CSV table of C-alpha atoms in Angstrom, one decimal:
chain,number,residue,atom,x,y,z
A,1,UNK,CA,-17.1,5.5,-16.9
A,2,UNK,CA,-20.3,5.6,-15.6
A,3,UNK,CA,-23.1,7.8,-17.7
A,4,UNK,CA,-26.2,7.3,-15.5
A,5,UNK,CA,-26.5,10.7,-12.5
A,6,UNK,CA,-27.2,8.0,-10.4
A,7,UNK,CA,-24.5,5.6,-11.4
A,8,UNK,CA,-22.0,9.0,-10.6
A,9,UNK,CA,-23.5,9.9,-7.3
A,10,UNK,CA,-22.9,5.7,-6.2
A,11,UNK,CA,-18.9,6.4,-6.8
A,12,UNK,CA,-18.5,9.8,-5.5
A,13,UNK,CA,-20.8,7.7,-2.7
A,14,UNK,CA,-18.3,5.0,-2.4
A,15,UNK,CA,-15.0,6.6,-2.2
A,16,UNK,CA,-16.1,9.3,1.0
A,17,UNK,CA,-16.9,6.1,2.7
A,18,UNK,CA,-14.4,4.2,1.8
A,19,UNK,CA,-12.1,6.7,3.2
A,20,UNK,CA,-13.6,7.1,5.4
A,21,UNK,CA,-13.5,3.5,6.6
A,22,UNK,CA,-9.7,3.6,6.1
A,23,UNK,CA,-9.2,6.5,8.2
A,24,UNK,CA,-11.3,4.2,10.8
A,25,UNK,CA,-9.3,1.4,10.5
A,26,UNK,CA,-5.7,2.8,10.4
A,27,UNK,CA,-6.8,4.8,13.5
A,28,UNK,CA,-7.9,0.9,15.4
A,29,UNK,CA,-4.7,-0.1,14.1
A,30,UNK,CA,-2.1,2.7,15.6
A,31,UNK,CA,-4.6,2.0,19.2
A,32,UNK,CA,-3.7,-1.1,19.2
A,33,UNK,CA,0.2,-1.0,18.4
A,34,UNK,CA,0.3,1.4,21.3
A,35,UNK,CA,-1.2,-1.2,23.4
A,36,UNK,CA,1.4,-3.7,22.5
A,37,UNK,CA,3.9,-1.6,22.6
A,38,UNK,CA,3.5,-0.5,25.7
A,39,UNK,CA,2.9,-4.5,26.6
A,40,UNK,CA,6.4,-4.8,25.4
A,41,UNK,CA,8.2,-2.5,26.7
A,42,UNK,CA,7.0,-3.5,30.4
A,43,UNK,CA,4.8,-0.6,31.7
A,44,UNK,CA,1.5,-2.2,33.4
A,45,UNK,CA,-0.1,1.9,33.7
A,46,UNK,CA,1.1,2.9,30.2
A,47,UNK,CA,-0.6,-0.6,28.4
A,48,UNK,CA,-3.5,-0.5,30.8
A,49,UNK,CA,-4.8,3.9,29.9
A,50,UNK,CA,-4.4,2.7,26.3
A,51,UNK,CA,-6.3,-0.5,26.2
A,52,UNK,CA,-8.9,1.9,27.4
A,53,UNK,CA,-7.9,4.4,25.1
A,54,UNK,CA,-7.9,1.2,22.1
A,55,UNK,CA,-11.0,-0.6,23.5
A,56,UNK,CA,-13.2,2.7,22.9
A,57,UNK,CA,-11.4,3.3,19.0
A,58,UNK,CA,-12.4,-0.3,18.2
A,59,UNK,CA,-15.8,-0.5,20.5
A,60,UNK,CA,-16.8,3.1,18.0
A,61,UNK,CA,-14.8,1.4,14.4
A,62,UNK,CA,-17.7,-1.3,14.8
A,63,UNK,CA,-20.3,0.7,16.1
A,64,UNK,CA,-20.4,2.9,12.9
A,65,UNK,CA,-20.0,-0.5,10.8
A,66,UNK,CA,-16.7,-0.4,10.0
A,67,UNK,CA,-15.9,-3.7,11.7
A,68,UNK,CA,-18.4,-6.9,12.6
A,69,UNK,CA,-19.2,-6.9,16.1
A,70,UNK,CA,-16.8,-10.7,16.4
A,71,UNK,CA,-14.1,-8.8,14.4
A,72,UNK,CA,-14.6,-6.0,18.0
A,73,UNK,CA,-15.3,-8.6,20.2
A,74,UNK,CA,-12.0,-11.1,19.1
A,75,UNK,CA,-9.6,-7.1,18.9
A,76,UNK,CA,-10.6,-6.5,22.1
A,77,UNK,CA,-9.9,-10.1,23.9
A,78,UNK,CA,-6.4,-10.2,21.9
A,79,UNK,CA,-5.7,-6.9,23.9
A,80,UNK,CA,-7.2,-7.2,26.9
A,81,UNK,CA,-5.5,-10.5,27.3
A,82,UNK,CA,-2.1,-8.9,26.1
A,83,UNK,CA,-2.3,-6.3,29.4
A,84,UNK,CA,-3.9,-9.2,31.4
A,85,UNK,CA,-1.1,-11.5,31.5
A,86,UNK,CA,1.7,-9.0,32.0
A,87,UNK,CA,4.0,-9.5,34.9
């Protein structure tokens, strides 16, 4: 365990940030799963509404610095492609 006050604070702050990032990443994964589930079910209307919600969630995570911008772009492109290729 750290003895210096600033080091103790760093540990606490890093733990708080890690928990926040974990929660945001979990939300992104859930949103993506909802889109893919709607695509598997073949429900285009639900897939499109879930796509809008997932895109917003992913882009917000990117703006907070949780994901790199290229990672955000790749995730959005994958779910958009899945929805657009539906029959």
